[in-house]
Short mmCIF file of C-alpha atoms and ligand atoms in Angstrom, two decimals:
data_model
loop_
_atom_site.label_atom_id
_atom_site.label_comp_id
_atom_site.label_asym_id
_atom_site.label_seq_id
_atom_site.Cartn_x
_atom_site.Cartn_y
_atom_site.Cartn_z
CA MET S 1 -20.01 -26.65 -19.13
CA GLN S 2 -22.17 -25.27 -17.44
CA PHE S 3 -20.76 -23.76 -14.28
CA ASN S 4 -21.47 -25.72 -11.64
CA ILE S 5 -19.63 -23.62 -8.02
CA GLU S 6 -19.82 -27.84 -6.24
CA GLN S 7 -17.64 -29.43 -9.11
CA ILE S 8 -15.65 -26.15 -9.46
CA ARG S 9 -15.17 -26.74 -5.89
CA LYS S 10 -14.63 -30.17 -6.66
CA ASP S 11 -12.03 -29.55 -8.69
CA THR S 12 -9.83 -26.91 -6.41
CA PRO S 13 -9.54 -29.35 -2.75
CA ALA S 14 -8.00 -26.16 -1.08
CA CYS S 15 -10.46 -24.30 -1.47
CA GLN S 16 -11.99 -25.80 1.13
CA ASN S 17 -11.01 -25.20 4.45
CA LYS S 18 -10.28 -21.70 4.59
CA LEU S 19 -11.89 -18.53 3.48
CA PHE S 20 -9.39 -17.85 0.39
CA LEU S 21 -10.03 -14.28 -0.84
CA ASN S 22 -6.11 -13.21 -2.51
CA SER S 23 -6.60 -14.42 -6.28
CA ALA S 24 -4.93 -10.63 -6.94
CA GLY S 25 -2.10 -11.39 -5.69
CA SER S 26 -1.67 -15.74 -6.34
CA SER S 27 -4.93 -17.56 -6.32
CA LEU S 28 -5.32 -21.76 -5.71
CA MET S 29 -4.75 -23.76 -8.74
CA PRO S 30 -6.90 -26.48 -9.66
CA ALA S 31 -5.64 -29.97 -8.98
CA LYS S 32 -5.55 -30.59 -12.05
CA VAL S 33 -3.10 -27.98 -12.89
CA VAL S 34 -0.74 -29.16 -10.28
CA ALA S 35 -1.32 -32.93 -10.93
CA GLY S 36 -0.48 -31.99 -15.28
CA ILE S 37 3.35 -30.22 -13.18
CA GLN S 38 4.41 -33.16 -10.81
CA GLN S 39 3.64 -35.47 -13.86
CA TYR S 40 5.65 -33.74 -16.11
CA LEU S 41 8.46 -32.99 -13.55
CA GLU S 42 8.67 -36.63 -13.10
CA GLU S 43 8.80 -37.47 -16.03
CA GLU S 44 11.77 -34.55 -16.32
CA ALA S 45 13.88 -36.70 -13.16
CA LYS S 46 13.26 -40.20 -15.32
CA LEU S 47 14.51 -38.65 -18.95
CA GLY S 48 15.83 -35.24 -18.39
CA GLY S 49 14.11 -31.94 -19.79
CA TYR S 50 15.79 -32.17 -23.42
CA LYS S 51 13.89 -36.00 -24.30
CA VAL S 52 10.92 -34.62 -22.56
CA ALA S 53 10.21 -31.19 -24.42
CA ASP S 54 10.55 -33.36 -27.21
CA LEU S 55 7.89 -36.15 -26.57
CA GLN S 56 5.91 -33.40 -25.41
CA GLU S 57 6.06 -31.27 -28.19
CA HIS S 58 1.95 -31.01 -28.89
CA ALA S 59 0.83 -30.46 -26.19
CA ILE S 60 3.95 -27.69 -25.86
CA ASN S 61 1.80 -26.24 -28.66
CA THR S 62 -1.24 -26.21 -28.19
CA PHE S 63 -0.28 -24.27 -25.05
CA TYR S 64 -0.21 -21.34 -27.68
CA GLN S 65 -3.55 -22.44 -29.15
CA ASP S 66 -5.33 -22.61 -25.93
CA VAL S 67 -4.30 -18.83 -24.79
CA ALA S 68 -4.88 -17.01 -27.92
CA LYS S 69 -8.94 -18.92 -27.49
CA LEU S 70 -9.01 -17.22 -23.69
CA ILE S 71 -8.45 -13.75 -25.37
CA ASN S 72 -9.31 -14.24 -28.98
CA ALA S 73 -6.09 -13.99 -30.86
CA GLU S 74 -4.07 -15.94 -32.72
CA SER S 75 -1.49 -18.79 -31.57
CA ASN S 76 1.28 -16.85 -34.11
CA GLN S 77 0.46 -13.66 -31.12
CA ILE S 78 1.36 -15.19 -28.31
CA ALA S 79 4.65 -15.84 -26.11
CA PHE S 80 5.26 -17.41 -23.05
CA ALA S 81 6.61 -15.32 -20.43
CA PHE S 82 7.89 -15.79 -16.30
CA SER S 83 5.56 -12.86 -15.21
CA ALA S 84 3.78 -9.69 -16.32
CA THR S 85 6.61 -8.10 -15.90
CA GLU S 86 8.48 -9.63 -17.74
CA ALA S 87 6.22 -9.76 -20.45
CA TYR S 88 5.82 -5.82 -20.01
CA ALA S 89 9.79 -5.25 -19.97
CA LYS S 90 9.81 -7.09 -23.33
CA ALA S 91 7.85 -4.86 -24.81
CA LEU S 92 8.66 -1.96 -23.90
CA SER S 93 12.50 -3.05 -24.88
CA SER S 94 10.96 -3.58 -28.46
CA LEU S 95 10.83 0.36 -29.18
CA SER S 96 14.10 2.86 -29.59
CA PHE S 97 13.17 5.28 -26.96
CA GLU S 98 15.29 8.67 -27.91
CA ALA S 99 14.64 11.70 -26.46
CA GLY S 100 11.89 13.71 -25.79
CA ASP S 101 9.36 10.15 -26.80
CA VAL S 102 6.56 10.76 -24.69
CA ILE S 103 5.10 8.06 -22.92
CA LEU S 104 1.71 8.74 -21.53
CA THR S 105 -0.04 6.50 -19.22
CA SER S 106 -1.69 6.93 -15.99
CA ASP S 107 -1.88 7.75 -12.17
CA ASP S 108 -3.25 4.31 -11.76
CA ASP S 109 -1.40 2.49 -13.63
CA TYR S 110 1.25 -0.72 -11.61
CA VAL S 111 4.81 0.42 -9.18
CA SER S 112 6.68 -2.04 -11.91
CA ASN S 113 5.58 -0.25 -14.81
CA GLN S 114 5.85 3.68 -13.48
CA ILE S 115 9.33 2.45 -12.43
CA HIS S 116 10.25 1.24 -16.19
CA PHE S 117 8.89 4.68 -16.80
CA ILE S 118 11.34 6.17 -14.54
CA SER S 119 13.92 4.42 -15.18
CA LEU S 120 13.72 5.18 -19.05
CA GLN S 121 13.02 8.42 -18.20
CA GLN S 122 16.74 8.55 -16.41
CA ARG S 123 18.22 6.85 -19.31
CA PHE S 124 16.65 7.87 -22.67
CA LYS S 125 15.29 11.67 -21.26
CA ILE S 126 11.74 10.64 -22.11
CA SER S 127 9.08 12.24 -20.80
CA ILE S 128 6.00 10.30 -19.09
CA VAL S 129 2.47 11.99 -19.04
CA ARG S 130 -0.38 10.91 -16.85
CA ALA S 131 -4.07 11.42 -18.67
CA LYS S 132 -6.31 12.75 -15.94
CA ASN S 133 -8.45 10.87 -14.30
CA LEU S 134 -12.29 11.85 -13.77
CA ASN S 135 -13.89 12.48 -10.53
CA SER S 136 -15.56 8.63 -11.14
CA GLY S 137 -11.91 7.67 -10.75
CA ASP S 138 -12.06 6.50 -14.27
CA ILE S 139 -9.55 7.79 -16.33
CA ASP S 140 -10.83 11.24 -18.37
CA LEU S 141 -10.81 9.88 -22.33
CA GLU S 142 -11.09 12.91 -23.31
CA ASP S 143 -7.87 14.15 -21.79
CA LEU S 144 -5.83 11.36 -22.94
CA GLU S 145 -7.24 12.26 -26.52
CA LYS S 146 -5.81 15.24 -25.54
CA GLN S 147 -2.83 14.26 -24.67
CA ILE S 148 -2.53 12.08 -27.89
CA GLN S 149 -2.55 15.51 -29.75
CA LYS S 150 -0.82 17.54 -27.76
CA HIS S 151 2.41 15.37 -26.94
CA HIS S 152 2.19 12.41 -29.38
CA PRO S 153 3.61 9.51 -27.79
CA LYS S 154 5.51 7.17 -28.44
CA LEU S 155 3.25 4.44 -26.42
CA VAL S 156 0.63 4.62 -24.39
CA ALA S 157 0.80 2.54 -21.68
CA ILE S 158 -2.32 2.06 -19.49
CA THR S 159 -2.87 -1.07 -16.69
CA HIS S 160 -6.57 -2.23 -17.01
CA VAL S 161 -7.12 -3.34 -13.68
CA PRO S 162 -5.02 -1.73 -10.82
CA THR S 163 -3.50 -4.08 -8.68
CA ASN S 164 -4.80 -1.63 -5.51
CA SER S 165 -8.38 -0.96 -6.29
CA GLY S 166 -10.86 -2.96 -8.41
CA LEU S 167 -11.13 -0.25 -10.81
CA VAL S 168 -11.65 -1.45 -14.37
CA GLN S 169 -10.31 0.65 -17.11
CA ASP S 170 -11.90 1.35 -20.18
CA ALA S 171 -9.35 -0.66 -22.16
CA ALA S 172 -11.29 -1.10 -25.61
CA GLY S 173 -11.98 3.05 -24.97
CA ILE S 174 -8.66 3.70 -25.38
CA GLY S 175 -7.92 1.58 -28.32
CA LYS S 176 -10.07 3.46 -30.40
CA ILE S 177 -8.87 6.92 -29.09
CA CYS S 178 -4.92 4.79 -30.62
CA GLU S 179 -6.43 3.11 -33.58
CA LYS S 180 -7.38 6.35 -34.31
CA TYR S 181 -4.09 8.48 -33.82
CA ASP S 182 -1.77 5.07 -34.52
CA VAL S 183 -0.49 5.27 -31.22
CA LEU S 184 1.30 1.58 -29.84
CA TYR S 185 -0.72 0.63 -26.82
CA LEU S 186 0.31 -1.27 -24.33
CA LEU S 187 -2.57 -2.92 -22.07
CA ASP S 188 -1.01 -3.89 -18.76
CA ALA S 189 -4.20 -7.16 -18.29
CA CYS S 190 -2.05 -8.83 -15.29
CA GLN S 191 -5.12 -8.14 -12.62
CA SER S 192 -7.92 -8.57 -15.56
CA VAL S 193 -7.52 -11.62 -17.74
CA GLY S 194 -8.99 -14.52 -15.98
CA GLN S 195 -11.35 -12.62 -14.36
CA MET S 196 -13.27 -11.06 -16.73
CA VAL S 197 -13.19 -11.64 -20.84
CA VAL S 198 -10.74 -9.69 -21.83
CA ASP S 199 -10.62 -9.53 -25.91
CA VAL S 200 -7.67 -8.06 -27.51
CA GLN S 201 -9.78 -7.92 -30.91
CA GLN S 202 -12.50 -5.47 -28.89
CA ILE S 203 -9.59 -3.44 -26.83
CA LYS S 204 -7.24 -3.44 -30.07
CA CYS S 205 -3.92 -3.62 -28.35
CA ASP S 206 -1.08 -3.68 -29.74
CA PHE S 207 0.37 -5.82 -26.51
CA MET S 208 -1.12 -7.29 -23.64
CA SER S 209 0.97 -8.56 -20.80
CA VAL S 210 -0.57 -11.44 -18.46
CA THR S 211 0.44 -12.85 -15.49
CA GLY S 212 -0.20 -17.26 -14.90
CA ARG S 213 -0.83 -17.21 -10.97
CA LYS S 214 -3.60 -14.40 -9.94
CA TYR S 215 -7.05 -14.89 -11.75
CA LEU S 216 -5.62 -17.15 -13.92
CA ARG S 217 -4.89 -19.63 -11.49
CA GLY S 218 -2.19 -21.04 -12.82
CA PRO S 219 2.09 -21.90 -11.27
CA ARG S 220 4.56 -19.08 -10.43
CA GLY S 221 6.85 -18.09 -12.72
CA THR S 222 4.13 -18.25 -15.48
CA GLY S 223 3.03 -15.58 -18.06
CA PHE S 224 2.18 -14.04 -21.35
CA LEU S 225 2.78 -11.88 -24.03
CA TYR S 226 0.10 -10.94 -26.81
CA VAL S 227 2.04 -8.71 -29.78
CA SER S 228 -0.48 -7.93 -32.61
CA ASP S 229 -0.07 -8.99 -36.11
CA LYS S 230 0.40 -5.08 -37.49
CA LEU S 231 3.92 -5.05 -34.59
CA LEU S 232 4.93 -8.39 -36.05
CA LYS S 233 5.61 -7.38 -39.88
CA LYS S 234 7.08 -4.88 -38.24
CA GLY S 235 9.40 -6.61 -36.87
CA TYR S 236 8.65 -5.34 -33.48
CA ALA S 237 11.56 -7.86 -31.20
CA PRO S 238 12.65 -7.92 -27.27
CA LEU S 239 15.97 -5.81 -27.38
CA TYR S 240 18.46 -8.70 -25.64
CA ILE S 241 16.69 -11.52 -28.25
CA ASP S 242 18.46 -14.62 -28.13
CA LEU S 243 18.30 -18.23 -29.83
CA ARG S 244 15.08 -18.59 -29.11
CA GLY S 245 13.16 -15.87 -30.85
CA ALA S 246 15.90 -15.23 -33.74
CA ASN S 247 18.69 -17.88 -36.06
CA TRP S 248 22.39 -17.00 -36.40
CA ASP S 249 23.02 -16.32 -39.89
CA SER S 250 25.89 -15.33 -40.79
CA ASP S 251 28.70 -13.01 -38.55
CA ASN S 252 27.18 -9.96 -38.29
CA HIS S 253 22.80 -10.74 -39.38
CA TYR S 254 20.16 -12.56 -37.80
CA SER S 255 16.38 -13.70 -38.85
CA MET S 256 14.23 -13.60 -36.80
CA LEU S 257 10.90 -15.86 -36.01
CA GLU S 258 7.53 -14.58 -37.74
CA ASN S 259 5.36 -15.53 -34.91
CA ALA S 260 5.42 -13.81 -31.31
CA ARG S 261 7.43 -16.43 -29.81
CA ARG S 262 10.68 -13.76 -30.76
CA PHE S 263 9.57 -12.61 -27.89
CA GLU S 264 9.93 -15.93 -25.69
CA SER S 265 13.52 -16.74 -23.93
CA TRP S 266 15.79 -19.78 -25.47
CA GLU S 267 15.40 -21.72 -21.41
CA LEU S 268 11.78 -22.26 -20.85
CA PRO S 269 10.17 -24.14 -17.69
CA TYR S 270 7.73 -26.89 -19.35
CA ALA S 271 6.34 -27.68 -16.80
CA LEU S 272 4.66 -24.92 -15.79
CA LEU S 273 4.08 -23.40 -19.10
CA LEU S 274 2.34 -27.31 -19.57
CA GLY S 275 0.45 -25.99 -15.63
CA LEU S 276 -0.39 -22.56 -16.91
CA LYS S 277 -1.46 -24.61 -20.12
CA GLU S 278 -4.27 -26.50 -17.55
CA ALA S 279 -4.96 -23.69 -15.86
CA VAL S 280 -5.95 -21.32 -19.38
CA ALA S 281 -8.08 -24.89 -20.61
CA TYR S 282 -9.82 -24.92 -17.15
CA ALA S 283 -10.76 -21.26 -17.85
CA ASN S 284 -11.80 -21.32 -21.36
CA LEU S 285 -14.32 -25.03 -20.24
CA ILE S 286 -16.08 -22.90 -18.15
CA GLY S 287 -16.46 -19.78 -19.99
CA LEU S 288 -14.74 -16.37 -19.37
CA LYS S 289 -18.59 -15.01 -19.47
CA ASP S 290 -20.09 -17.53 -16.90
CA ILE S 291 -16.52 -16.27 -14.97
CA GLU S 292 -17.60 -13.16 -14.93
CA ILE S 293 -20.94 -12.75 -14.20
CA TYR S 294 -20.62 -15.29 -11.06
CA ASN S 295 -17.82 -12.76 -9.86
CA GLN S 296 -19.86 -9.70 -10.44
CA LYS S 297 -21.76 -11.30 -8.19
CA ILE S 298 -19.86 -12.03 -5.38
CA SER S 299 -18.09 -9.02 -5.38
CA ARG S 300 -21.05 -6.92 -5.44
CA HIS S 301 -22.11 -8.99 -2.85
CA LEU S 302 -19.13 -8.15 -0.82
CA ARG S 303 -18.95 -5.02 -1.42
CA LYS S 304 -22.99 -4.31 -0.54
CA ARG S 305 -22.85 -6.09 2.83
CA LEU S 306 -19.28 -4.35 3.40
CA SER S 307 -19.89 -0.75 2.69
CA ALA S 308 -23.52 -1.49 5.32
CA LEU S 309 -21.32 -2.24 8.33
CA SER S 310 -20.14 0.45 11.06
CA GLY S 311 -17.36 2.13 10.54
CA VAL S 312 -15.56 0.20 7.23
CA ARG S 313 -14.29 2.45 4.12
CA LEU S 314 -13.98 1.03 0.73
CA PHE S 315 -11.72 2.44 -1.68
CA ASP S 316 -12.54 1.24 -4.97
CA GLN S 317 -13.24 3.63 -7.56
CA GLY S 318 -14.40 3.32 -11.62
CA THR S 319 -18.06 2.80 -13.03
CA ARG S 320 -16.75 -0.34 -13.61
CA LYS S 321 -15.44 -2.51 -10.72
CA CYS S 322 -14.39 -5.89 -10.43
CA ASN S 323 -13.22 -8.95 -7.89
CA ILE S 324 -10.36 -6.00 -5.83
CA ILE S 325 -11.89 -4.83 -2.87
CA SER S 326 -9.89 -2.65 -1.31
CA LEU S 327 -10.79 -1.12 2.44
CA GLN S 328 -9.74 -0.23 5.94
CA LYS S 329 -11.69 0.34 9.00
CA GLU S 330 -11.86 3.49 11.36
CA GLY S 331 -10.24 2.91 15.14
CA LYS S 332 -8.55 -0.22 13.83
CA SER S 333 -4.80 -0.35 12.67
CA LEU S 334 -3.84 -2.21 9.84
CA GLU S 335 -1.80 -4.70 12.04
CA GLN S 336 -5.89 -5.53 14.48
CA ILE S 337 -7.38 -6.15 10.91
CA GLN S 338 -4.66 -8.70 10.30
CA ALA S 339 -4.50 -10.61 13.22
CA LYS S 340 -8.33 -11.00 13.58
CA LEU S 341 -8.05 -12.15 9.39
CA ASP S 342 -5.31 -14.42 9.58
CA ALA S 343 -6.83 -16.28 13.01
CA GLU S 344 -10.19 -16.70 10.95
CA ASN S 345 -8.09 -18.59 8.79
CA VAL S 346 -9.05 -15.60 6.31
CA ILE S 347 -6.39 -15.32 3.16
CA TYR S 348 -6.04 -12.22 2.12
CA SER S 349 -2.99 -9.40 0.89
CA THR S 350 -2.53 -6.25 1.77
CA ALA S 351 -1.51 -2.64 -0.32
CA ASN S 352 0.67 -0.21 1.03
CA ARG S 353 1.68 3.13 -0.59
CA SER S 354 4.45 2.60 -2.50
CA SER S 355 3.25 0.28 -4.62
CA ALA S 356 -0.14 2.67 -5.32
CA LEU S 357 1.70 6.48 -4.68
CA LEU S 358 -0.38 8.23 -6.61
CA ASP S 359 -3.77 7.00 -5.91
CA PHE S 360 -3.24 6.66 -1.83
CA ASP S 361 -1.74 9.66 -2.15
CA LYS S 362 -4.60 11.55 -3.34
CA LYS S 363 -6.93 9.20 -1.48
CA GLY S 364 -4.89 10.54 1.41
CA ILE S 365 -4.28 6.18 2.96
CA ASP S 366 -0.73 4.55 2.95
CA TRP S 367 -1.65 0.85 3.21
CA VAL S 368 -5.40 -0.92 2.43
CA VAL S 369 -6.11 -4.46 3.16
CA ARG S 370 -7.42 -6.46 -0.12
CA LEU S 371 -9.96 -9.07 -0.66
CA SER S 372 -10.00 -10.73 -3.94
CA PRO S 373 -12.69 -13.18 -4.32
CA HIS S 374 -12.97 -15.07 -7.66
CA TYR S 375 -15.67 -17.64 -8.89
CA PHE S 376 -14.60 -20.84 -6.66
CA ASN S 377 -16.07 -18.75 -3.58
CA THR S 378 -19.62 -19.21 -2.01
CA LEU S 379 -21.89 -15.82 -0.92
CA GLU S 380 -21.48 -17.89 2.22
CA GLU S 381 -17.86 -17.48 2.24
CA ILE S 382 -18.57 -14.29 1.41
CA ASP S 383 -21.18 -13.39 4.35
CA GLN S 384 -18.53 -15.66 6.83
CA VAL S 385 -15.69 -13.01 5.61
CA VAL S 386 -18.10 -9.50 6.24
CA ASP S 387 -18.83 -10.78 10.24
CA ILE S 388 -15.35 -11.22 10.92
CA ILE S 389 -14.51 -7.83 9.81
CA ASP S 390 -17.72 -6.53 11.52
CA HIS S 391 -16.24 -8.49 14.84
CA ILE S 392 -12.75 -7.18 14.66
C1 LIG G 401 -1.63 -4.54 -12.25
C2 LIG G 401 -0.32 -5.30 -12.04
N1 LIG G 401 -0.04 -5.03 -13.09
C3 LIG G 401 1.72 -6.28 -12.99
C4 LIG G 401 1.28 -7.00 -11.87
C5 LIG G 401 3.05 -7.29 -11.68
O1 LIG G 401 2.31 -9.48 -12.20
P1 LIG G 401 4.18 -10.33 -11.67
O2 LIG G 401 4.21 -10.23 -11.02
O3 LIG G 401 3.15 -11.31 -12.65
O4 LIG G 401 5.42 -9.82 -12.59
C6 LIG G 401 0.30 -7.07 -11.02
C7 LIG G 401 0.61 -8.42 -9.49
O5 LIG G 401 0.63 -7.52 -8.28
C8 LIG G 401 -0.58 -6.21 -10.67
O6 LIG G 401 -1.33 -5.81 -10.27
#
């Protein structure tokens, strides 16, 4: 499909009467996604969930194909998840951590991932090592390589796009190094999938966790995990595997599914899974390359115009930046900025120190306003938001 902003906005009626810039929080679903979920729930109300799942088996199976197409994977490598964090935790739980093991990560990895690592440190006495950043804000690939040589980590865990800034890490560059040293590579692609082209063949990660509700524009309570064939063949599986992923075949033995669905739970919200399927199919139809090109256009425009305003400070670093724009305005409190944006019907979000401790401490700040436009936003809307901020 040709990128057609009028059609895209028609497909998302909710974007018409407000300035919606919170796709990094929870984006607007296309109308088709909402209708699909409602329809499925109505069927469940009439027939009960088990019967509907049987009748919809084919549609449910195409979820895996659509997601695989989105990230250039195979359908056997995809597991549905309730969130990015759930996918991530299940991936982590498939590694047998022992005292002395090292997780190599960055200062810009997502807060819940960092909390997971600290929990593993407390329980299993593993060590957390964080590679340095370059002055640009990018992770320093030379230092990452040095840390791999020094510590032989059990896992390299990197967040592609942090929650609190527009930085895009060189996920493929990191993948190349991990491949060279045969280290497991877990990529948190929660903020990048749906926003830009993300290709697991190119990145060469072993696991990748993704959420549904952000740039993918699916419903809340959805996400997925990608698992490489290498790990599937080696038998990686979540610690608390259930009857979805395993068959109890003798007193003290089970056999596992060969595909990534061994990472799923038996009980799934099928209405939401199909909602996510619609959202993914919609993104595939528009095309991630075109989405990325348009997104770059609007975020560059927004950054350029904001940086020309007096008193506005932008905090995004990195040689490659994307559609998360983090800012403060000199002499204005968070509450003052929020009051104005709320009054003008702007939907946005904020990030505070505890969601990005290491990054915010380096920047010497404890909050930012976060604007996250997406491809249904127009340049006119971006200009309107800039004018509103100018008048705070
Ligand atoms: C980079 C990143 N990773 C992971 C998550 C967690 O996603 P979820 O809430 O779906 O678990 C977020 C949420 O903001 C995020 O920004």
